[in-house]
Amino acid sequence: MKNIILFASGAGSNVQAIIDYFEGKNTVKPVAIVCNKPEAGVLQIAQKYQIPVEMIDKQSFSSDEFMNKLNTYSPDLLVLAGFLWKIPAILVQKYPGKIINIHPALLPNFGGKGMYGMHVHNAVIAQKEPESGITIHYVNEHYDEGNIIVQAHCKIEPSDTPEDLAHKIHHLEHFYFPKAIEFLLK
Ligand code: GAR
């Protein structure tokens, strides 16, 4: 069994997809959820599946205490699933090649600070792009710049709204993210 820690501060639909995919498989176990938003929907998912939650703020995020806490879960992979803060260098150094992120666009386009969630889809539609997609990549000290593991594309129709695109992107994410985690931990 491999342990993953999920970092999430949004609705948690990717966390749900990951839990569903590995449920009953005995291969990968979400052992904790790290969250920085007390009102995040993902916390209800954590409660439902009784997954321990580690709440953080900007200060505790890079503290020794938090590093030690993560260590107690013996994680094989740290998975950012809708997590918006930059990962502190100390964490990147502690888990080299063991932190991955999902981004709702085709990096290097539409990435970087402030590019998250609907901001990304609004920008993609505003630029009349013919396609978008998802990027699963390793995390380094810079936003959205680590090596790419996999990308998947979707077509954008001229009539698509940012919400339509968000829907297509979530669909791709829920399909590919659990499989990418499984592949990396094999
Ligand atoms: C996902 O679409 C993910 O790609 C995005 O946040 C959403 C979270 O949705 N992440 C970023 O924008 C990171 N820059 P969820 O909470 O329903 O999984």
Short mmCIF file of N, CA and C in Angstrom, two decimals, residues 55-172:
data_model
loop_
_atom_site.label_atom_id
_atom_site.label_comp_id
_atom_site.label_asym_id
_atom_site.label_seq_id
_atom_site.Cartn_x
_atom_site.Cartn_y
_atom_site.Cartn_z
N MET A 55 -4.94 21.40 8.98
CA MET A 55 -5.20 22.78 8.56
C MET A 55 -3.91 23.58 8.69
N ILE A 56 -3.65 24.40 7.70
CA ILE A 56 -2.41 25.19 7.75
C ILE A 56 -2.72 26.67 7.52
N ASP A 57 -1.80 27.51 7.96
CA ASP A 57 -1.82 28.91 7.54
C ASP A 57 -0.43 29.19 6.95
N LYS A 58 -0.26 30.41 6.45
CA LYS A 58 0.99 30.73 5.74
C LYS A 58 2.22 30.44 6.61
N GLN A 59 2.08 30.72 7.91
CA GLN A 59 3.23 30.56 8.80
C GLN A 59 3.53 29.09 9.09
N SER A 60 2.50 28.35 9.42
CA SER A 60 2.74 26.95 9.80
C SER A 60 3.17 26.10 8.60
N PHE A 61 2.81 26.57 7.37
CA PHE A 61 3.09 25.80 6.16
C PHE A 61 4.57 25.44 6.01
N SER A 62 5.45 26.36 6.39
CA SER A 62 6.88 26.04 6.22
C SER A 62 7.57 25.77 7.56
N SER A 63 6.77 25.48 8.58
CA SER A 63 7.37 25.23 9.91
C SER A 63 7.90 23.80 10.04
N ASP A 64 8.83 23.64 10.96
CA ASP A 64 9.37 22.30 11.26
C ASP A 64 8.27 21.38 11.76
N GLU A 65 7.37 21.98 12.53
CA GLU A 65 6.28 21.19 13.10
C GLU A 65 5.45 20.54 11.98
N PHE A 66 5.15 21.32 10.95
CA PHE A 66 4.34 20.80 9.84
C PHE A 66 5.13 19.72 9.07
N MET A 67 6.43 19.97 8.87
CA MET A 67 7.27 18.98 8.17
C MET A 67 7.26 17.66 8.95
N ASN A 68 7.39 17.78 10.26
CA ASN A 68 7.40 16.56 11.10
C ASN A 68 6.05 15.85 11.04
N LYS A 69 4.99 16.65 11.03
CA LYS A 69 3.65 16.08 10.96
C LYS A 69 3.47 15.28 9.65
N LEU A 70 3.90 15.89 8.54
CA LEU A 70 3.79 15.18 7.25
C LEU A 70 4.54 13.86 7.30
N ASN A 71 5.70 13.93 7.89
CA ASN A 71 6.57 12.76 8.00
C ASN A 71 5.89 11.59 8.71
N THR A 72 5.04 11.91 9.69
CA THR A 72 4.39 10.85 10.46
C THR A 72 3.43 10.03 9.59
N TYR A 73 3.01 10.60 8.45
CA TYR A 73 2.11 9.86 7.55
C TYR A 73 2.87 8.97 6.56
N SER A 74 4.19 9.04 6.58
CA SER A 74 5.04 8.28 5.64
C SER A 74 4.53 8.36 4.20
N PRO A 75 4.41 9.56 3.66
CA PRO A 75 3.82 9.68 2.32
C PRO A 75 4.77 9.22 1.22
N ASP A 76 4.21 8.54 0.22
CA ASP A 76 4.97 8.19 -0.97
C ASP A 76 4.82 9.27 -2.04
N LEU A 77 3.75 10.03 -1.95
CA LEU A 77 3.48 11.09 -2.93
C LEU A 77 2.63 12.18 -2.28
N LEU A 78 2.98 13.44 -2.55
CA LEU A 78 2.14 14.56 -2.13
C LEU A 78 1.41 15.04 -3.38
N VAL A 79 0.10 15.12 -3.29
CA VAL A 79 -0.72 15.38 -4.47
C VAL A 79 -1.50 16.69 -4.29
N LEU A 80 -1.20 17.68 -5.12
CA LEU A 80 -1.94 18.95 -5.04
C LEU A 80 -3.17 18.84 -5.95
N ALA A 81 -4.33 18.84 -5.33
CA ALA A 81 -5.58 18.64 -6.07
C ALA A 81 -6.50 19.84 -5.80
N GLY A 82 -6.20 20.97 -6.47
CA GLY A 82 -6.97 22.17 -6.19
C GLY A 82 -6.39 22.91 -5.00
N PHE A 83 -5.08 23.04 -4.99
CA PHE A 83 -4.37 23.74 -3.92
C PHE A 83 -3.65 24.92 -4.54
N LEU A 84 -3.79 26.11 -3.93
CA LEU A 84 -3.38 27.32 -4.65
C LEU A 84 -2.11 27.98 -4.13
N TRP A 85 -1.65 27.60 -2.97
CA TRP A 85 -0.45 28.26 -2.45
C TRP A 85 0.80 27.67 -3.08
N LYS A 86 1.79 28.55 -3.17
CA LYS A 86 3.10 28.10 -3.63
C LYS A 86 3.70 27.16 -2.57
N ILE A 87 4.33 26.10 -3.04
CA ILE A 87 4.91 25.14 -2.10
C ILE A 87 6.27 25.66 -1.64
N PRO A 88 6.49 25.76 -0.31
CA PRO A 88 7.77 26.31 0.17
C PRO A 88 8.95 25.44 -0.26
N ALA A 89 10.08 26.11 -0.52
CA ALA A 89 11.28 25.41 -1.00
C ALA A 89 11.66 24.26 -0.08
N ILE A 90 11.50 24.45 1.21
CA ILE A 90 11.89 23.42 2.18
C ILE A 90 11.11 22.13 1.95
N LEU A 91 9.85 22.29 1.55
CA LEU A 91 9.02 21.11 1.29
C LEU A 91 9.44 20.43 -0.02
N VAL A 92 9.73 21.24 -1.03
CA VAL A 92 10.18 20.69 -2.32
C VAL A 92 11.48 19.91 -2.12
N GLN A 93 12.36 20.45 -1.27
CA GLN A 93 13.65 19.78 -1.05
C GLN A 93 13.49 18.50 -0.24
N LYS A 94 12.51 18.50 0.64
CA LYS A 94 12.29 17.32 1.49
C LYS A 94 11.69 16.15 0.72
N TYR A 95 10.92 16.47 -0.31
CA TYR A 95 10.24 15.41 -1.08
C TYR A 95 10.58 15.53 -2.57
N PRO A 96 11.85 15.36 -2.93
CA PRO A 96 12.23 15.57 -4.33
C PRO A 96 11.54 14.55 -5.24
N GLY A 97 10.91 15.03 -6.30
CA GLY A 97 10.23 14.14 -7.25
C GLY A 97 9.01 13.46 -6.67
N LYS A 98 8.54 13.95 -5.54
CA LYS A 98 7.40 13.29 -4.89
C LYS A 98 6.23 14.23 -4.67
N ILE A 99 6.24 15.37 -5.36
CA ILE A 99 5.10 16.29 -5.25
C ILE A 99 4.57 16.55 -6.66
N ILE A 100 3.28 16.34 -6.85
CA ILE A 100 2.69 16.60 -8.17
C ILE A 100 1.49 17.53 -8.02
N ASN A 101 1.19 18.21 -9.13
CA ASN A 101 0.08 19.17 -9.16
C ASN A 101 -0.76 18.92 -10.40
N ILE A 102 -2.03 19.28 -10.31
CA ILE A 102 -2.86 19.29 -11.52
C ILE A 102 -3.23 20.73 -11.82
N HIS A 103 -3.08 21.10 -13.10
CA HIS A 103 -3.40 22.46 -13.52
C HIS A 103 -4.45 22.39 -14.63
N PRO A 104 -5.48 23.26 -14.56
CA PRO A 104 -6.59 23.14 -15.50
C PRO A 104 -6.37 23.84 -16.84
N ALA A 105 -5.17 23.72 -17.41
CA ALA A 105 -4.88 24.28 -18.73
C ALA A 105 -3.64 23.57 -19.28
N LEU A 106 -3.31 23.90 -20.51
CA LEU A 106 -2.16 23.27 -21.16
C LEU A 106 -0.92 24.12 -20.90
N LEU A 107 -0.23 23.83 -19.79
CA LEU A 107 1.01 24.57 -19.48
C LEU A 107 2.01 24.37 -20.61
N PRO A 108 2.87 25.35 -20.92
CA PRO A 108 3.13 26.55 -20.11
C PRO A 108 2.11 27.67 -20.32
N ASN A 109 1.10 27.45 -21.15
CA ASN A 109 0.10 28.50 -21.34
C ASN A 109 -0.87 28.56 -20.16
N PHE A 110 -1.32 29.75 -19.85
CA PHE A 110 -2.33 29.97 -18.82
C PHE A 110 -1.92 29.41 -17.45
N GLY A 111 -0.64 29.60 -17.11
CA GLY A 111 -0.16 29.17 -15.79
C GLY A 111 0.39 30.36 -15.03
N GLY A 112 0.92 30.10 -13.85
CA GLY A 112 1.56 31.14 -13.05
C GLY A 112 0.64 31.66 -11.96
N LYS A 113 1.17 32.60 -11.21
CA LYS A 113 0.44 33.15 -10.06
C LYS A 113 -0.91 33.76 -10.50
N GLY A 114 -1.94 33.50 -9.76
CA GLY A 114 -3.26 34.07 -10.07
C GLY A 114 -4.04 33.27 -11.10
N MET A 115 -3.37 32.34 -11.76
CA MET A 115 -4.04 31.51 -12.77
C MET A 115 -4.53 30.22 -12.11
N TYR A 116 -5.75 30.25 -11.65
CA TYR A 116 -6.32 29.06 -11.04
C TYR A 116 -7.83 29.05 -11.26
N GLY A 117 -8.38 27.89 -11.21
CA GLY A 117 -9.83 27.71 -11.30
C GLY A 117 -10.45 28.49 -12.45
N MET A 118 -11.54 29.21 -12.17
CA MET A 118 -12.28 29.90 -13.22
C MET A 118 -11.47 31.01 -13.89
N HIS A 119 -10.46 31.54 -13.18
CA HIS A 119 -9.62 32.57 -13.82
C HIS A 119 -8.98 32.02 -15.09
N VAL A 120 -8.58 30.76 -15.02
CA VAL A 120 -7.95 30.11 -16.17
C VAL A 120 -8.96 29.98 -17.31
N HIS A 121 -10.14 29.46 -16.99
CA HIS A 121 -11.13 29.21 -18.04
C HIS A 121 -11.63 30.52 -18.66
N ASN A 122 -11.79 31.55 -17.84
CA ASN A 122 -12.18 32.86 -18.37
C ASN A 122 -11.14 33.37 -19.37
N ALA A 123 -9.87 33.21 -19.01
CA ALA A 123 -8.79 33.70 -19.89
C ALA A 123 -8.73 32.90 -21.18
N VAL A 124 -8.90 31.61 -21.09
CA VAL A 124 -8.83 30.74 -22.28
C VAL A 124 -9.97 31.09 -23.26
N ILE A 125 -11.17 31.27 -22.72
CA ILE A 125 -12.32 31.61 -23.58
C ILE A 125 -12.15 33.02 -24.15
N ALA A 126 -11.67 33.95 -23.33
CA ALA A 126 -11.48 35.33 -23.80
C ALA A 126 -10.50 35.38 -24.97
N GLN A 127 -9.53 34.48 -24.95
CA GLN A 127 -8.54 34.47 -26.04
C GLN A 127 -8.98 33.63 -27.24
N LYS A 128 -10.21 33.12 -27.17
CA LYS A 128 -10.77 32.34 -28.28
C LYS A 128 -9.87 31.17 -28.70
N GLU A 129 -9.34 30.48 -27.70
CA GLU A 129 -8.50 29.31 -27.98
C GLU A 129 -9.36 28.19 -28.59
N PRO A 130 -8.82 27.44 -29.54
CA PRO A 130 -9.59 26.33 -30.10
C PRO A 130 -9.60 25.09 -29.20
N GLU A 131 -8.67 25.03 -28.25
CA GLU A 131 -8.64 23.89 -27.34
C GLU A 131 -8.04 24.31 -25.99
N SER A 132 -8.30 23.48 -24.99
CA SER A 132 -7.63 23.62 -23.70
C SER A 132 -7.34 22.21 -23.20
N GLY A 133 -7.11 22.08 -21.91
CA GLY A 133 -6.81 20.74 -21.41
C GLY A 133 -6.29 20.80 -19.99
N ILE A 134 -5.65 19.72 -19.59
CA ILE A 134 -5.11 19.64 -18.23
C ILE A 134 -3.63 19.28 -18.29
N THR A 135 -2.92 19.68 -17.26
CA THR A 135 -1.50 19.32 -17.14
C THR A 135 -1.26 18.75 -15.74
N ILE A 136 -0.69 17.56 -15.70
CA ILE A 136 -0.25 16.98 -14.43
C ILE A 136 1.28 17.06 -14.45
N HIS A 137 1.84 17.70 -13.44
CA HIS A 137 3.28 17.96 -13.48
C HIS A 137 3.92 17.88 -12.10
N TYR A 138 5.23 17.69 -12.09
CA TYR A 138 5.97 17.74 -10.83
C TYR A 138 6.02 19.18 -10.34
N VAL A 139 6.14 19.32 -9.04
CA VAL A 139 6.19 20.66 -8.43
C VAL A 139 7.62 21.02 -8.09
N ASN A 140 8.01 22.22 -8.50
CA ASN A 140 9.29 22.75 -8.04
C ASN A 140 9.04 24.09 -7.34
N GLU A 141 10.08 24.89 -7.14
CA GLU A 141 9.90 26.13 -6.37
C GLU A 141 9.13 27.20 -7.12
N HIS A 142 8.89 27.01 -8.41
CA HIS A 142 8.19 28.03 -9.19
C HIS A 142 6.80 27.55 -9.58
N TYR A 143 5.86 28.47 -9.55
CA TYR A 143 4.48 28.13 -9.91
C TYR A 143 4.39 27.47 -11.28
N ASP A 144 3.82 26.30 -11.34
CA ASP A 144 3.44 25.67 -12.62
C ASP A 144 4.61 25.45 -13.59
N GLU A 145 5.82 25.28 -13.06
CA GLU A 145 6.97 25.15 -13.96
C GLU A 145 7.69 23.81 -13.88
N GLY A 146 7.27 22.92 -13.02
CA GLY A 146 7.96 21.63 -12.91
C GLY A 146 7.73 20.77 -14.14
N ASN A 147 8.53 19.71 -14.27
CA ASN A 147 8.42 18.85 -15.46
C ASN A 147 7.03 18.27 -15.62
N ILE A 148 6.60 18.23 -16.88
CA ILE A 148 5.26 17.75 -17.18
C ILE A 148 5.24 16.22 -17.22
N ILE A 149 4.25 15.64 -16.57
CA ILE A 149 4.08 14.18 -16.56
C ILE A 149 3.11 13.77 -17.67
N VAL A 150 1.98 14.45 -17.75
CA VAL A 150 1.01 14.13 -18.79
C VAL A 150 0.09 15.33 -19.04
N GLN A 151 -0.34 15.45 -20.29
CA GLN A 151 -1.36 16.44 -20.63
C GLN A 151 -2.49 15.76 -21.38
N ALA A 152 -3.69 16.26 -21.22
CA ALA A 152 -4.82 15.77 -22.01
C ALA A 152 -5.57 16.99 -22.55
N HIS A 153 -6.07 16.85 -23.77
CA HIS A 153 -6.67 18.00 -24.45
C HIS A 153 -8.18 17.86 -24.57
N CYS A 154 -8.85 19.01 -24.71
CA CYS A 154 -10.27 18.98 -25.11
C CYS A 154 -10.52 20.12 -26.08
N LYS A 155 -11.49 19.90 -26.97
CA LYS A 155 -11.84 20.93 -27.95
C LYS A 155 -12.74 21.98 -27.32
N ILE A 156 -12.60 23.20 -27.78
CA ILE A 156 -13.52 24.25 -27.33
C ILE A 156 -14.38 24.66 -28.51
N GLU A 157 -15.70 24.59 -28.35
CA GLU A 157 -16.62 25.05 -29.39
C GLU A 157 -16.76 26.57 -29.28
N PRO A 158 -17.01 27.25 -30.42
CA PRO A 158 -17.16 28.72 -30.35
C PRO A 158 -18.25 29.15 -29.38
N SER A 159 -19.23 28.30 -29.16
CA SER A 159 -20.33 28.68 -28.26
C SER A 159 -20.04 28.35 -26.79
N ASP A 160 -18.91 27.70 -26.50
CA ASP A 160 -18.62 27.30 -25.11
C ASP A 160 -18.41 28.51 -24.20
N THR A 161 -19.03 28.47 -23.04
CA THR A 161 -18.80 29.49 -22.00
C THR A 161 -17.66 29.00 -21.10
N PRO A 162 -17.12 29.88 -20.24
CA PRO A 162 -16.10 29.41 -19.28
C PRO A 162 -16.62 28.26 -18.42
N GLU A 163 -17.91 28.28 -18.10
CA GLU A 163 -18.49 27.21 -17.28
C GLU A 163 -18.52 25.89 -18.05
N ASP A 164 -18.83 25.98 -19.37
CA ASP A 164 -18.80 24.76 -20.20
C ASP A 164 -17.39 24.17 -20.19
N LEU A 165 -16.41 25.07 -20.33
CA LEU A 165 -15.02 24.61 -20.37
C LEU A 165 -14.63 24.00 -19.02
N ALA A 166 -15.04 24.64 -17.94
CA ALA A 166 -14.73 24.11 -16.60
C ALA A 166 -15.25 22.68 -16.46
N HIS A 167 -16.43 22.46 -17.01
CA HIS A 167 -17.06 21.14 -16.95
C HIS A 167 -16.22 20.11 -17.72
N LYS A 168 -15.79 20.48 -18.91
CA LYS A 168 -14.96 19.57 -19.73
C LYS A 168 -13.64 19.27 -19.01
N ILE A 169 -13.07 20.31 -18.41
CA ILE A 169 -11.77 20.15 -17.74
C ILE A 169 -11.89 19.23 -16.51
N HIS A 170 -12.95 19.43 -15.75
CA HIS A 170 -13.14 18.57 -14.58
C HIS A 170 -13.29 17.11 -15.00
N HIS A 171 -13.97 16.92 -16.10
CA HIS A 171 -14.16 15.57 -16.62
C HIS A 171 -12.80 14.91 -16.93
N LEU A 172 -11.95 15.66 -17.61
CA LEU A 172 -10.60 15.15 -17.92
C LEU A 172 -9.81 14.89 -16.64
#
